[in-house]
GROMACS .gro file of C-alpha atoms in nm:
model
  354
    1UNK     CA    1   7.162  12.986  20.636
    2UNK     CA    2   7.279  12.628  20.699
    3UNK     CA    3   7.525  12.536  20.972
    4UNK     CA    4   7.724  12.299  20.749
    5UNK     CA    5   7.803  12.286  20.377
    6UNK     CA    6   7.911  11.954  20.222
    7UNK     CA    7   8.084  11.990  19.885
    8UNK     CA    8   8.114  11.654  19.708
    9UNK     CA    9   8.306  11.791  19.412
   10UNK     CA   10   8.522  11.601  19.167
   11UNK     CA   11   8.884  11.705  19.122
   12UNK     CA   12   8.986  12.037  18.966
   13UNK     CA   13   8.670  12.219  19.077
   14UNK     CA   14   8.854  12.445  19.320
   15UNK     CA   15   8.716  12.317  19.651
   16UNK     CA   16   8.989  12.489  19.852
   17UNK     CA   17   8.943  12.820  19.669
   18UNK     CA   18   8.567  12.810  19.729
   19UNK     CA   19   8.628  12.745  20.101
   20UNK     CA   20   8.873  13.035  20.130
   21UNK     CA   21   8.629  13.273  19.962
   22UNK     CA   22   8.350  13.155  20.193
   23UNK     CA   23   8.575  13.216  20.494
   24UNK     CA   24   8.620  13.575  20.377
   25UNK     CA   25   8.248  13.614  20.300
   26UNK     CA   26   8.142  13.521  20.653
   27UNK     CA   27   8.428  13.732  20.798
   28UNK     CA   28   8.569  13.437  20.995
   29UNK     CA   29   8.817  13.551  21.260
   30UNK     CA   30   8.935  13.196  21.334
   31UNK     CA   31   8.954  12.899  21.095
   32UNK     CA   32   9.054  12.536  21.145
   33UNK     CA   33   9.152  12.342  20.832
   34UNK     CA   34   9.183  11.969  20.897
   35UNK     CA   35   9.376  11.770  20.633
   36UNK     CA   36   9.453  11.403  20.574
   37UNK     CA   37   9.834  11.424  20.548
   38UNK     CA   38  10.124  11.655  20.625
   39UNK     CA   39  10.193  11.687  20.251
   40UNK     CA   40   9.853  11.858  20.211
   41UNK     CA   41   9.938  12.144  20.449
   42UNK     CA   42  10.170  12.316  20.202
   43UNK     CA   43   9.904  12.288  19.932
   44UNK     CA   44   9.655  12.475  20.153
   45UNK     CA   45   9.914  12.737  20.246
   46UNK     CA   46   9.972  12.797  19.874
   47UNK     CA   47   9.596  12.823  19.809
   48UNK     CA   48   9.549  13.074  20.093
   49UNK     CA   49   9.836  13.284  19.961
   50UNK     CA   50   9.680  13.274  19.612
   51UNK     CA   51   9.325  13.368  19.717
   52UNK     CA   52   9.349  13.570  20.035
   53UNK     CA   53   9.265  13.941  20.041
   54UNK     CA   54   9.257  14.039  20.405
   55UNK     CA   55   9.533  13.849  20.585
   56UNK     CA   56   9.341  13.523  20.622
   57UNK     CA   57   9.661  13.325  20.690
   58UNK     CA   58   9.693  13.489  21.034
   59UNK     CA   59   9.352  13.350  21.130
   60UNK     CA   60   9.403  12.994  21.001
   61UNK     CA   61   9.530  12.685  21.183
   62UNK     CA   62   9.602  12.385  20.959
   63UNK     CA   63   9.652  12.040  21.111
   64UNK     CA   64   9.605  11.670  21.030
   65UNK     CA   65   9.316  11.450  21.142
   66UNK     CA   66   9.551  11.256  21.369
   67UNK     CA   67   9.609  11.580  21.565
   68UNK     CA   68   9.238  11.635  21.632
   69UNK     CA   69   9.260  11.547  22.006
   70UNK     CA   70   9.464  11.866  22.061
   71UNK     CA   71   9.167  12.073  21.946
   72UNK     CA   72   8.890  11.893  22.134
   73UNK     CA   73   8.651  12.124  22.328
   74UNK     CA   74   8.768  12.439  22.148
   75UNK     CA   75   8.577  12.711  21.964
   76UNK     CA   76   8.625  12.834  21.609
   77UNK     CA   77   8.433  13.049  21.360
   78UNK     CA   78   8.484  12.812  21.065
   79UNK     CA   79   8.582  12.446  21.060
   80UNK     CA   80   8.696  12.312  20.720
   81UNK     CA   81   8.729  11.933  20.695
   82UNK     CA   82   8.932  11.855  20.384
   83UNK     CA   83   8.906  11.503  20.236
   84UNK     CA   84   8.609  11.452  20.467
   85UNK     CA   85   8.580  11.084  20.375
   86UNK     CA   86   8.862  11.039  20.632
   87UNK     CA   87   8.622  11.121  20.917
   88UNK     CA   88   8.607  10.792  21.107
   89UNK     CA   89   8.376  10.725  21.398
   90UNK     CA   90   8.653  10.810  21.647
   91UNK     CA   91   8.739  11.133  21.463
   92UNK     CA   92   8.372  11.221  21.448
   93UNK     CA   93   8.352  11.192  21.827
   94UNK     CA   94   8.629  11.452  21.863
   95UNK     CA   95   8.486  11.681  21.595
   96UNK     CA   96   8.155  11.681  21.783
   97UNK     CA   97   8.331  11.857  22.075
   98UNK     CA   98   8.455  12.146  21.858
   99UNK     CA   99   8.214  12.438  21.879
  100UNK     CA  100   8.220  12.572  21.521
  101UNK     CA  101   7.986  12.848  21.403
  102UNK     CA  102   8.008  12.715  21.046
  103UNK     CA  103   8.140  12.392  20.893
  104UNK     CA  104   8.257  12.308  20.539
  105UNK     CA  105   8.322  11.942  20.453
  106UNK     CA  106   8.514  11.881  20.128
  107UNK     CA  107   8.542  11.552  19.944
  108UNK     CA  108   8.564  11.410  19.594
  109UNK     CA  109   8.400  11.082  19.695
  110UNK     CA  110   8.158  11.044  19.985
  111UNK     CA  111   8.085  10.684  20.092
  112UNK     CA  112   7.737  10.629  20.235
  113UNK     CA  113   7.861  10.546  20.584
  114UNK     CA  114   8.071  10.864  20.600
  115UNK     CA  115   7.785  11.076  20.466
  116UNK     CA  116   7.564  10.939  20.742
  117UNK     CA  117   7.835  11.016  21.001
  118UNK     CA  118   7.877  11.374  20.877
  119UNK     CA  119   7.506  11.446  20.864
  120UNK     CA  120   7.468  11.315  21.220
  121UNK     CA  121   7.749  11.548  21.331
  122UNK     CA  122   7.600  11.852  21.157
  123UNK     CA  123   7.231  11.780  21.080
  124UNK     CA  124   7.157  12.134  20.958
  125UNK     CA  125   7.347  12.096  20.631
  126UNK     CA  126   7.336  12.158  20.256
  127UNK     CA  127   7.492  11.908  20.013
  128UNK     CA  128   7.617  12.012  19.670
  129UNK     CA  129   7.765  11.767  19.419
  130UNK     CA  130   7.966  11.789  19.096
  131UNK     CA  131   8.053  11.460  18.922
  132UNK     CA  132   8.363  11.371  18.722
  133UNK     CA  133   8.148  11.334  18.407
  134UNK     CA  134   8.031  11.694  18.455
  135UNK     CA  135   8.381  11.842  18.482
  136UNK     CA  136   8.502  11.647  18.177
  137UNK     CA  137   8.198  11.759  17.973
  138UNK     CA  138   8.260  12.121  18.071
  139UNK     CA  139   8.635  12.085  17.999
  140UNK     CA  140   8.731  12.162  18.357
  141UNK     CA  141   8.918  11.832  18.341
  142UNK     CA  142   9.096  11.644  18.065
  143UNK     CA  143   8.939  11.359  17.868
  144UNK     CA  144   9.081  11.021  17.980
  145UNK     CA  145   9.184  10.737  17.751
  146UNK     CA  146   9.171  10.411  17.947
  147UNK     CA  147   9.407  10.131  17.841
  148UNK     CA  148   9.301   9.790  17.979
  149UNK     CA  149   9.623   9.587  17.990
  150UNK     CA  150   9.596   9.229  18.122
  151UNK     CA  151   9.857   9.018  18.298
  152UNK     CA  152   9.841   8.653  18.398
  153UNK     CA  153   9.947   8.472  18.716
  154UNK     CA  154  10.243   8.239  18.664
  155UNK     CA  155  10.152   7.871  18.688
  156UNK     CA  156  10.495   7.718  18.621
  157UNK     CA  157  10.748   7.815  18.887
  158UNK     CA  158  10.674   7.687  19.239
  159UNK     CA  159  10.831   7.951  19.469
  160UNK     CA  160  10.579   8.038  19.741
  161UNK     CA  161  10.567   7.854  20.074
  162UNK     CA  162  10.231   7.847  20.252
  163UNK     CA  163  10.118   7.601  20.522
  164UNK     CA  164  10.422   7.377  20.461
  165UNK     CA  165  10.353   7.346  20.088
  166UNK     CA  166  10.509   7.509  19.781
  167UNK     CA  167  10.289   7.680  19.521
  168UNK     CA  168  10.304   7.867  19.194
  169UNK     CA  169  10.161   8.220  19.197
  170UNK     CA  170   9.835   8.102  19.041
  171UNK     CA  171   9.802   7.810  19.281
  172UNK     CA  172   9.864   8.028  19.587
  173UNK     CA  173   9.612   8.283  19.463
  174UNK     CA  174   9.348   8.008  19.444
  175UNK     CA  175   9.439   7.872  19.790
  176UNK     CA  176   9.422   8.217  19.950
  177UNK     CA  177   9.093   8.301  19.776
  178UNK     CA  178   8.932   7.977  19.899
  179UNK     CA  179   9.054   8.040  20.255
  180UNK     CA  180   8.928   8.401  20.246
  181UNK     CA  181   8.583   8.279  20.141
  182UNK     CA  182   8.583   8.008  20.409
  183UNK     CA  183   8.687   8.249  20.687
  184UNK     CA  184   8.432   8.506  20.572
  185UNK     CA  185   8.155   8.247  20.594
  186UNK     CA  186   8.270   8.172  20.952
  187UNK     CA  187   8.250   8.549  21.016
  188UNK     CA  188   8.619   8.545  21.107
  189UNK     CA  189   8.669   8.884  20.941
  190UNK     CA  190   9.002   8.965  21.105
  191UNK     CA  191   9.176   8.654  20.967
  192UNK     CA  192   9.001   8.696  20.631
  193UNK     CA  193   9.140   9.052  20.612
  194UNK     CA  194   9.492   8.927  20.691
  195UNK     CA  195   9.465   8.670  20.412
  196UNK     CA  196   9.325   8.939  20.183
  197UNK     CA  197   9.631   9.157  20.239
  198UNK     CA  198   9.854   8.857  20.171
  199UNK     CA  199   9.672   8.793  19.844
  200UNK     CA  200   9.701   9.162  19.750
  201UNK     CA  201  10.079   9.154  19.810
  202UNK     CA  202  10.105   8.837  19.601
  203UNK     CA  203   9.926   8.998  19.306
  204UNK     CA  204  10.128   9.316  19.346
  205UNK     CA  205  10.458   9.130  19.334
  206UNK     CA  206  10.342   8.933  19.028
  207UNK     CA  207  10.304   9.259  18.833
  208UNK     CA  208  10.644   9.412  18.912
  209UNK     CA  209  10.813   9.295  18.590
  210UNK     CA  210  10.519   9.416  18.378
  211UNK     CA  211  10.526   9.760  18.545
  212UNK     CA  212  10.900   9.779  18.488
  213UNK     CA  213  10.851   9.714  18.116
  214UNK     CA  214  10.580   9.983  18.094
  215UNK     CA  215  10.792  10.240  18.279
  216UNK     CA  216  11.093  10.172  18.059
  217UNK     CA  217  10.884  10.240  17.750
  218UNK     CA  218  10.742  10.558  17.907
  219UNK     CA  219  11.071  10.695  18.043
  220UNK     CA  220  11.036  11.017  17.840
  221UNK     CA  221  10.679  11.083  17.958
  222UNK     CA  222  10.540  11.240  18.276
  223UNK     CA  223  10.420  10.932  18.466
  224UNK     CA  224  10.248  10.877  18.800
  225UNK     CA  225  10.253  10.506  18.882
  226UNK     CA  226  10.036  10.372  19.165
  227UNK     CA  227  10.192  10.053  19.298
  228UNK     CA  228  10.052   9.784  19.525
  229UNK     CA  229  10.303   9.817  19.809
  230UNK     CA  230  10.597  10.018  19.937
  231UNK     CA  231  10.815   9.711  19.869
  232UNK     CA  232  10.715   9.728  19.505
  233UNK     CA  233  10.812  10.095  19.478
  234UNK     CA  234  11.153  10.002  19.617
  235UNK     CA  235  11.191   9.724  19.360
  236UNK     CA  236  11.104   9.964  19.075
  237UNK     CA  237  11.291  10.278  19.181
  238UNK     CA  238  11.594  10.407  18.988
  239UNK     CA  239  11.771  10.733  18.917
  240UNK     CA  240  11.479  10.845  18.701
  241UNK     CA  241  11.201  10.689  18.912
  242UNK     CA  242  11.140  10.819  19.264
  243UNK     CA  243  10.905  10.675  19.527
  244UNK     CA  244  10.692  10.903  19.747
  245UNK     CA  245  10.556  10.686  20.028
  246UNK     CA  246  10.431  10.702  20.387
  247UNK     CA  247  10.760  10.581  20.540
  248UNK     CA  248  10.935  10.904  20.436
  249UNK     CA  249  10.957  11.209  20.659
  250UNK     CA  250  10.743  11.512  20.578
  251UNK     CA  251  11.051  11.705  20.465
  252UNK     CA  252  11.182  11.423  20.246
  253UNK     CA  253  10.843  11.358  20.080
  254UNK     CA  254  10.792  11.731  20.012
  255UNK     CA  255  11.140  11.762  19.858
  256UNK     CA  256  11.077  11.468  19.623
  257UNK     CA  257  10.728  11.594  19.538
  258UNK     CA  258  10.870  11.937  19.447
  259UNK     CA  259  11.133  11.775  19.224
  260UNK     CA  260  10.857  11.597  19.037
  261UNK     CA  261  10.632  11.902  19.011
  262UNK     CA  262  10.921  12.120  18.891
  263UNK     CA  263  10.992  11.852  18.625
  264UNK     CA  264  11.339  11.771  18.751
  265UNK     CA  265  11.227  11.410  18.734
  266UNK     CA  266  10.944  11.261  18.525
  267UNK     CA  267  10.841  10.934  18.692
  268UNK     CA  268  10.706  10.904  19.043
  269UNK     CA  269  10.604  10.583  19.223
  270UNK     CA  270  10.335  10.595  19.493
  271UNK     CA  271  10.100  10.368  19.687
  272UNK     CA  272   9.842  10.585  19.864
  273UNK     CA  273  10.025  10.909  19.936
  274UNK     CA  274   9.948  11.108  19.616
  275UNK     CA  275   9.589  10.995  19.567
  276UNK     CA  276   9.430  11.309  19.709
  277UNK     CA  277   9.484  11.660  19.837
  278UNK     CA  278   9.781  11.756  19.616
  279UNK     CA  279   9.811  11.943  19.287
  280UNK     CA  280  10.035  11.755  19.045
  281UNK     CA  281  10.161  11.930  18.733
  282UNK     CA  282  10.141  11.804  18.375
  283UNK     CA  283  10.070  11.434  18.424
  284UNK     CA  284  10.063  11.255  18.086
  285UNK     CA  285  10.024  10.892  18.196
  286UNK     CA  286   9.887  10.729  18.510
  287UNK     CA  287   9.951  10.360  18.575
  288UNK     CA  288   9.717  10.188  18.822
  289UNK     CA  289   9.816   9.836  18.922
  290UNK     CA  290   9.630   9.781  19.250
  291UNK     CA  291   9.251   9.774  19.285
  292UNK     CA  292   9.016   9.800  19.582
  293UNK     CA  293   8.666   9.674  19.656
  294UNK     CA  294   8.511  10.019  19.620
  295UNK     CA  295   8.551  10.276  19.344
  296UNK     CA  296   8.661  10.550  19.587
  297UNK     CA  297   9.034  10.480  19.547
  298UNK     CA  298   9.003  10.453  19.170
  299UNK     CA  299   8.834  10.793  19.140
  300UNK     CA  300   9.099  10.947  19.364
  301UNK     CA  301   9.370  10.819  19.131
  302UNK     CA  302   9.167  10.917  18.824
  303UNK     CA  303   9.139  11.264  18.976
  304UNK     CA  304   9.517  11.306  18.971
  305UNK     CA  305   9.512  11.225  18.600
  306UNK     CA  306   9.232  11.440  18.461
  307UNK     CA  307   9.383  11.763  18.595
  308UNK     CA  308   9.572  11.767  18.265
  309UNK     CA  309   9.329  11.954  18.038
  310UNK     CA  310   9.506  11.819  17.728
  311UNK     CA  311   9.385  11.471  17.817
  312UNK     CA  312   9.566  11.183  17.982
  313UNK     CA  313   9.633  10.813  17.927
  314UNK     CA  314   9.542  10.580  18.215
  315UNK     CA  315   9.683  10.229  18.209
  316UNK     CA  316   9.490   9.977  18.420
  317UNK     CA  317   9.726   9.683  18.466
  318UNK     CA  318   9.497   9.406  18.589
  319UNK     CA  319   9.524   9.030  18.636
  320UNK     CA  320   9.306   8.808  18.418
  321UNK     CA  321   9.070   8.554  18.574
  322UNK     CA  322   9.073   8.729  18.911
  323UNK     CA  323   8.845   8.962  19.103
  324UNK     CA  324   9.027   9.257  18.945
  325UNK     CA  325   8.842   9.207  18.615
  326UNK     CA  326   8.505   9.258  18.786
  327UNK     CA  327   8.628   9.555  18.991
  328UNK     CA  328   8.750   9.735  18.677
  329UNK     CA  329   8.415   9.684  18.502
  330UNK     CA  330   8.244   9.833  18.807
  331UNK     CA  331   8.479  10.133  18.806
  332UNK     CA  332   8.432  10.202  18.435
  333UNK     CA  333   8.054  10.173  18.453
  334UNK     CA  334   8.055  10.451  18.715
  335UNK     CA  335   8.130  10.728  18.463
  336UNK     CA  336   8.068  10.785  18.092
  337UNK     CA  337   8.324  11.038  17.967
  338UNK     CA  338   8.610  10.815  17.855
  339UNK     CA  339   8.765  10.623  17.568
  340UNK     CA  340   8.854  10.259  17.639
  341UNK     CA  341   9.114  10.051  17.453
  342UNK     CA  342   9.128   9.676  17.528
  343UNK     CA  343   9.437   9.461  17.478
  344UNK     CA  344   9.438   9.080  17.458
  345UNK     CA  345   9.775   9.052  17.635
  346UNK     CA  346  10.041   9.288  17.767
  347UNK     CA  347  10.247   9.200  17.458
  348UNK     CA  348   9.976   9.365  17.245
  349UNK     CA  349  10.001   9.693  17.432
  350UNK     CA  350  10.131   9.958  17.193
  351UNK     CA  351  10.307  10.263  17.336
  352UNK     CA  352  10.217  10.448  17.015
  353UNK     CA  353   9.859  10.457  17.147
  354UNK     CA  354   9.979  10.661  17.446
   0.00000   0.00000   0.00000
């Protein structure tokens, strides 16, 4: 009876399958499916082929959010917005011009500002929610073991030039943090964000050797490693480690993704590209080495891991005495179903625990 249905469902709950069945139930003659990335289109095509009963594929148009302007001021029976947390204000303006009889918005994590935007777009809505704790309890997802592995910023070698001075990694981190705080107080958000990205790259680069050590020890496991930058994936790649990143063409990324899913290769390196909207087979270990201010990105990465019903090991490679420590505590306090193993240093990390 509602115009819009918002499904805030954790991973592995079959959001796409539910949407396809609803499309059949309302006898939709035309369906738009809006996705976040080109890589997600094939996933939807596979889901439609798996679930369809009455030739639904002939009625469906699948396209990315960045192509929305092409569909402004059109009509459709059913509009499905996948990964709906990608609906920005500008995208919302275009979506408001699409005359859809019914709307389904799908997301694993729905930030407050996006929820407000969606409910303004389609005020006659119903919201249903399934948490990650719920799917782990009901064994729809695997039980995660979280390994907290610390690293430290180097305070010996002076190798970074900034404002005509040379700093160690630890010194530059402190300088950048102080400048970010100062610019934020001045409400100079743009410059503070630039400095924030510079600090994030610094911390990412500082972890490259540690990630390399972890990957070498896990070379016989199925590993998804989330890096801090495309440059870091390039530094870590080898014959048995492939990067899947945004700079690749759709065809190239899909070919590499298929190689990983068909187990022709066991270790894949990513930044943001595999966080959401794709089904990844038989992940045994997920390494997360870059952390954001909100838990949304963490739960997206966690979602890739817990699809393995046999359980999965998640290594959080964080930097001691930095903001990352507080972010991780916030992430872990957001859900209950987990086992946590703490290590004093990266040298204490034992691969036998994985």
